[in-house]
Coordinates of C-alpha atoms in Angstrom, one line a residue:
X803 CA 8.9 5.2 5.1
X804 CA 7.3 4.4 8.9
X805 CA 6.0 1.0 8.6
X806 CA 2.0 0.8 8.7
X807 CA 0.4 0.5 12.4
X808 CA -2.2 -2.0 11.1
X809 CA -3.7 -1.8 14.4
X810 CA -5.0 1.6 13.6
X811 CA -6.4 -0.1 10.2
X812 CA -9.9 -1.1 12.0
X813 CA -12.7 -0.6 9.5
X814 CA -12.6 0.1 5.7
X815 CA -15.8 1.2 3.2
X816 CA -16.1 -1.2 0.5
X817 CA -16.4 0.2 -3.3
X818 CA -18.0 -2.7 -5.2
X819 CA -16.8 -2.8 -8.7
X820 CA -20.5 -2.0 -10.2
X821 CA -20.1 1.5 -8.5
X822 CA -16.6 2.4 -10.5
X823 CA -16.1 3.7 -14.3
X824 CA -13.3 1.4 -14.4
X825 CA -11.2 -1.1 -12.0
X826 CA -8.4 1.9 -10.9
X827 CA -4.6 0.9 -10.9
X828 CA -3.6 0.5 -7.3
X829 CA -1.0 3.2 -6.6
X830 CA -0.8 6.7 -4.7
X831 CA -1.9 9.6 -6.7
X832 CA -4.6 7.5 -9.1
X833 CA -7.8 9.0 -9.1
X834 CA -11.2 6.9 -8.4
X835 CA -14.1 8.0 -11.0
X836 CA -17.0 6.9 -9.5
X837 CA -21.0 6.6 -10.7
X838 CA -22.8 9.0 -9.5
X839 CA -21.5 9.4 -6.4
X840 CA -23.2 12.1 -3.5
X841 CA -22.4 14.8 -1.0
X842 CA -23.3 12.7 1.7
X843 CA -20.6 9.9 0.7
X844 CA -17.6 12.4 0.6
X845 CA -18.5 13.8 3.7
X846 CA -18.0 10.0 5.0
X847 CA -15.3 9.6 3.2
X848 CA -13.6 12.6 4.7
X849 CA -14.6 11.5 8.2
X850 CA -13.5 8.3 7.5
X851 CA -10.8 7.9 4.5
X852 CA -10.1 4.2 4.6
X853 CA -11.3 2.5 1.4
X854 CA -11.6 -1.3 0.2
X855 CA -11.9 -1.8 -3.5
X856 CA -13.5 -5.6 -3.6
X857 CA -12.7 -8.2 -6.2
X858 CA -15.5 -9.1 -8.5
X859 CA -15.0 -12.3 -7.0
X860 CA -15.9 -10.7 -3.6
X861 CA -19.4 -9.1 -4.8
X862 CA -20.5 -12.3 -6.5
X863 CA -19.4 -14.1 -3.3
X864 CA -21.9 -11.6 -1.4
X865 CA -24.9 -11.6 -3.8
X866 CA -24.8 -15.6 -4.1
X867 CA -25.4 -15.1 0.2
X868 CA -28.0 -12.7 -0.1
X869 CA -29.8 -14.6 -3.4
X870 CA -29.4 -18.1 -1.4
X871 CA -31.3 -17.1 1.4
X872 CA -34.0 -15.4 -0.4
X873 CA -34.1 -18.2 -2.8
X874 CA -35.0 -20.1 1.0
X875 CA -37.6 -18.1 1.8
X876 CA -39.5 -17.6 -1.6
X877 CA -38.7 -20.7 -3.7
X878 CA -37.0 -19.2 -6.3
X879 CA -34.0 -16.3 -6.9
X880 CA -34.6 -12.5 -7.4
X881 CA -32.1 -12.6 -10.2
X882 CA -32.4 -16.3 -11.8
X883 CA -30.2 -15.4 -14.9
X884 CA -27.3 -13.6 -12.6
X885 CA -26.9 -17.0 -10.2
X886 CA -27.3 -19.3 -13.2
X887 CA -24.1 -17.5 -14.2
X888 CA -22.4 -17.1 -10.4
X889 CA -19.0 -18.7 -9.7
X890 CA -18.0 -18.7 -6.4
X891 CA -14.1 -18.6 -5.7
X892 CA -12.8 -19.5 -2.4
X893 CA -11.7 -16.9 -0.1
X894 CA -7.8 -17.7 0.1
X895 CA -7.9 -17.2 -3.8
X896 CA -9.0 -13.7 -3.3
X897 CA -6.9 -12.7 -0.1
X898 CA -4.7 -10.3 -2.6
X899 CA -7.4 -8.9 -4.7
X900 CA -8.8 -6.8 -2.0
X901 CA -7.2 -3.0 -2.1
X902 CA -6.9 -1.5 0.7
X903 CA -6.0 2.2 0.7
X904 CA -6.3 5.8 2.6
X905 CA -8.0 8.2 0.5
X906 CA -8.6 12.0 0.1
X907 CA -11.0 13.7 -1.7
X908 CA -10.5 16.0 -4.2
X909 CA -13.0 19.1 -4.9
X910 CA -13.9 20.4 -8.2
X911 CA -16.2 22.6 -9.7
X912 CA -18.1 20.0 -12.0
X913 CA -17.3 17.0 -9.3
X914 CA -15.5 15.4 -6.9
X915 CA -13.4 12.1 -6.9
X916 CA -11.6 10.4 -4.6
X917 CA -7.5 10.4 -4.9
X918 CA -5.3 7.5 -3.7
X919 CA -3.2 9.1 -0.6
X920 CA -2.0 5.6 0.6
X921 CA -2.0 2.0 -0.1
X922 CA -2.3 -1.0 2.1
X923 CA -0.6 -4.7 1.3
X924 CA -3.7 -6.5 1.9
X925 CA -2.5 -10.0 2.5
X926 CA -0.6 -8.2 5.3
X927 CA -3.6 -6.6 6.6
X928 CA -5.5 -10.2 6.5
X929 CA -2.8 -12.2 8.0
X930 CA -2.4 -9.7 10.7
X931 CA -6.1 -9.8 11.7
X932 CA -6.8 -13.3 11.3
X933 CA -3.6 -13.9 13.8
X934 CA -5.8 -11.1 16.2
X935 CA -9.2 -12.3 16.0
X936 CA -8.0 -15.8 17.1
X937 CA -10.3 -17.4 19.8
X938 CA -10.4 -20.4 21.7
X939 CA -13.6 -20.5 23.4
X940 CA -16.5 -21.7 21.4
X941 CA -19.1 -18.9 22.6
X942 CA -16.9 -15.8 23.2
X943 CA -18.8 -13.5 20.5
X944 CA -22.4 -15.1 20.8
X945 CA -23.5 -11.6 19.7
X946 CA -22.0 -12.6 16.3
X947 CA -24.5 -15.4 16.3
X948 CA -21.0 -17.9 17.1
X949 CA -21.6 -20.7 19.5
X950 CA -21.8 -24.3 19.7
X951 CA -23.5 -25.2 16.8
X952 CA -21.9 -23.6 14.2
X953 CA -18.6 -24.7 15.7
X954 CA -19.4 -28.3 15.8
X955 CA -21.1 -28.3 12.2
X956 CA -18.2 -26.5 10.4
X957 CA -15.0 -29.3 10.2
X958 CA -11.9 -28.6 11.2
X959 CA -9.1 -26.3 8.5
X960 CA -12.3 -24.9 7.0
X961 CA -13.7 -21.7 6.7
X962 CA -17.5 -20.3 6.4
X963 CA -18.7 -16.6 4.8
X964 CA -22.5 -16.0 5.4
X965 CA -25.1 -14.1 7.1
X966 CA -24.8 -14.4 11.0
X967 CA -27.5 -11.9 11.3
X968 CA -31.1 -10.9 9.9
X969 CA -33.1 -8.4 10.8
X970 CA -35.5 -9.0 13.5
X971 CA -38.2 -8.1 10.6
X972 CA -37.5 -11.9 9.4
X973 CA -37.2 -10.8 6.2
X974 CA -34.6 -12.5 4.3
X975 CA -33.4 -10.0 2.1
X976 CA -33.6 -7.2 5.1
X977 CA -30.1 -8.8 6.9
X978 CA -27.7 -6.7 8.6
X979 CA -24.4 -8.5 8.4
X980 CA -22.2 -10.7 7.2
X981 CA -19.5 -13.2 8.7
X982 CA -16.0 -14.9 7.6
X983 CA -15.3 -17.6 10.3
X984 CA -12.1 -19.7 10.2
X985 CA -12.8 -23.0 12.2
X986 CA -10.1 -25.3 13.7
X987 CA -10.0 -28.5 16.2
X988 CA -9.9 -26.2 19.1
X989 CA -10.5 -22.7 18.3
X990 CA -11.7 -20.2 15.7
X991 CA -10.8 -17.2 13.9
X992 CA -13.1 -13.7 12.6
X993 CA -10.8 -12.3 10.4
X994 CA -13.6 -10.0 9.8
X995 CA -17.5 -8.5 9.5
X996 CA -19.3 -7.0 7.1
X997 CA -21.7 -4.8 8.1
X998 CA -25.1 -3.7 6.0
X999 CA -22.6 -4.8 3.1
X1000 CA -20.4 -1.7 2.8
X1001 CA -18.7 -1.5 5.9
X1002 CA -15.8 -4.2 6.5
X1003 CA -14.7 -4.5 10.2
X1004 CA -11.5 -5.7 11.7
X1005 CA -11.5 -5.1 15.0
X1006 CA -14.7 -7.4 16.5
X1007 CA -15.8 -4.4 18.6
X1008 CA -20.3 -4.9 19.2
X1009 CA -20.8 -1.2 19.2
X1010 CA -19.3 -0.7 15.8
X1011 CA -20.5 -4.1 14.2
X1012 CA -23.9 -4.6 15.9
X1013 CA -24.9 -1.8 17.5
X1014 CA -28.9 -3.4 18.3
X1015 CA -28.1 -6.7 19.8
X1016 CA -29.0 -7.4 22.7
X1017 CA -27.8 -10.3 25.3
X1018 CA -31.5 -10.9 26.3
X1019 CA -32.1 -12.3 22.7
X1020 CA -29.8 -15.2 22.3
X1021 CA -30.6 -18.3 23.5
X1022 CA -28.7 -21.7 21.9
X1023 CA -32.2 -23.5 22.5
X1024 CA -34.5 -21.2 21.2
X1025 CA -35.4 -22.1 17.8
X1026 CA -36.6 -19.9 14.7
X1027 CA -40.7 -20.3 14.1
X1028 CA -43.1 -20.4 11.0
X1029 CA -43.5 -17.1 11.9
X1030 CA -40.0 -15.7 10.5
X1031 CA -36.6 -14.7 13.1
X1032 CA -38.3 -12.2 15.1
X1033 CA -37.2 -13.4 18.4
X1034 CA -34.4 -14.7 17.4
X1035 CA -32.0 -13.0 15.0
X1036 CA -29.2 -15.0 14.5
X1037 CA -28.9 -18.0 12.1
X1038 CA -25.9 -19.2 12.9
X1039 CA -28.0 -21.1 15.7
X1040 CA -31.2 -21.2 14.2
X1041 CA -33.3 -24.5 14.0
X1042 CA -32.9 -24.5 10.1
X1043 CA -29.0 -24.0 10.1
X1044 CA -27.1 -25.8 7.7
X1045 CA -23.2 -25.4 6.1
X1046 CA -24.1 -24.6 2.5
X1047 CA -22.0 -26.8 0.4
X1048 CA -21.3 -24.2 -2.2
X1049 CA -20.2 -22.0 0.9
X1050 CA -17.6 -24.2 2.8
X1051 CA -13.5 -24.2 1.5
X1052 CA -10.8 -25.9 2.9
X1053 CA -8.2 -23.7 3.7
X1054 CA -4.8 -24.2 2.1
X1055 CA -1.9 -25.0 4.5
X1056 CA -0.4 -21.9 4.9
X1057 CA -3.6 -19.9 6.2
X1058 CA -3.9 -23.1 8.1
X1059 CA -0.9 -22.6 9.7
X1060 CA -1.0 -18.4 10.2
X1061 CA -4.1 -19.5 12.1
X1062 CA -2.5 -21.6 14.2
X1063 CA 0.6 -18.8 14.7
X1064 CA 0.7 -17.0 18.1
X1065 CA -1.4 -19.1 19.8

């Protein structure tokens, strides 16, 4: 078997597990029954046949963000019962719970489904973008709302998932993507970004992954204002920007050290 090119493995659309009939054994050949699933999607899916089936672990992980910052903007959570029951699990418990596979879909008269052509070691995949998307200077991708101020608030062998984006609506359940930052003494990994939530990017690529920003918008002194994130977007380096507690791991040692590899 020709060994994977995981440099061709760029971008993968996530399946939550709330849109499968059942969690699918990970193997070639296994079929995917999905709910209610459209034209529009397969014809993605064909252009595109790279799939990530999430953890559970992953989706709470994502809602907690999304309910944390409405819960700062309106007082109170959209779905009180569903966070009074949330468990957040840190990301290097969940590093091989992710399934990462190449897809095909199958016709048929009363539906389609999607069949399992390929599957991907995903702690491979990880490790081998993590090692990639290793930076040393502080403000290389301010686009990704990274620069000073995140990486001085953030300690050192820790790592950080939230929203480094919102839209320029200010709304804070309108946000457009999603962030995993390493941080280390003296540099800083982006394994990856998730963009609108169903897209997970590898390669840090700004036409792919943020498509609207703009370099005229990002200033490290502007600061956010009572009237919401209109001129500035990013709240990584926002006035209000804060590590939230529930939020921040340390790393174990040996994704502290794979960090550290190749540099």
């Amino acid at each position: 078997m020709a060994q994977t090119d995981y440099r061709t493995l760029k971008h993968f659309r996530l399946l939550y597990p709330e849109n499968l009939k059942k969690y699918p054994t990970f193997s070639r050949g296994i079929r995917i029954e999905l709910f209610y699933p459209n034209t529009d999607f397969f014809t993605t899916v064909k252009e595109h046949p790279f799939i990530c089936i999430v953890p559970p672990e992953f989706d709470t992980m994502v809602t907690w963000v999304g309910e944390s910052h409405y819960f700062r903007q309106n007082g109170y959570y959209s779905n009180e019962d569903k966070m009074a029951e949330a468990t957040v699990t840190p990301f290097e418990q969940l590093l091989d719970l992710f399934m990462f596979m190449k897809v095909i879909v199958e016709e048929r008269p009363e539906d389609s489904q999607l069949v399992i052509e390929e599957c991907f070691d995903s702690r491979t995949i990880l490790e081998y973008w993590i090692k990639q998307n290793t930076f040393h200077k502080t403000t290389i991708f301010r686009e990704f709302g990274i620069g000073t101020r995140l990486f001085e608030a953030i300690p050192d062998a820790h790592n950080y998932f939230d929203r480094n984006t919102i839209c320029t609506c200010g709304m804070a359940d309108c946000d457009n993507q999603l962030i995993w930052y390493i941080k280390h003494e003296d540099n800083y990994a982006v394994p990856f970004v998730l963009n609108h939530y169903f897209r997970l990017y590898f390669e840090i690529d700004t036409k792919n992954a943020m498509p609207d920003w703009d370099a005229s918008h990002y200033d490290e002194t502007l600061e956010d204002t009572e009237t919401g994130y209109d001129t500035f977007p990013f709240t990584f380096e926002s006035k209000s920007f804060s590590v939230i507690d529930t939020l921040l791991f340390p790393n174990g040692i040996s994704l502290n050290e794979l960090v550290r590899t190749n540099q």
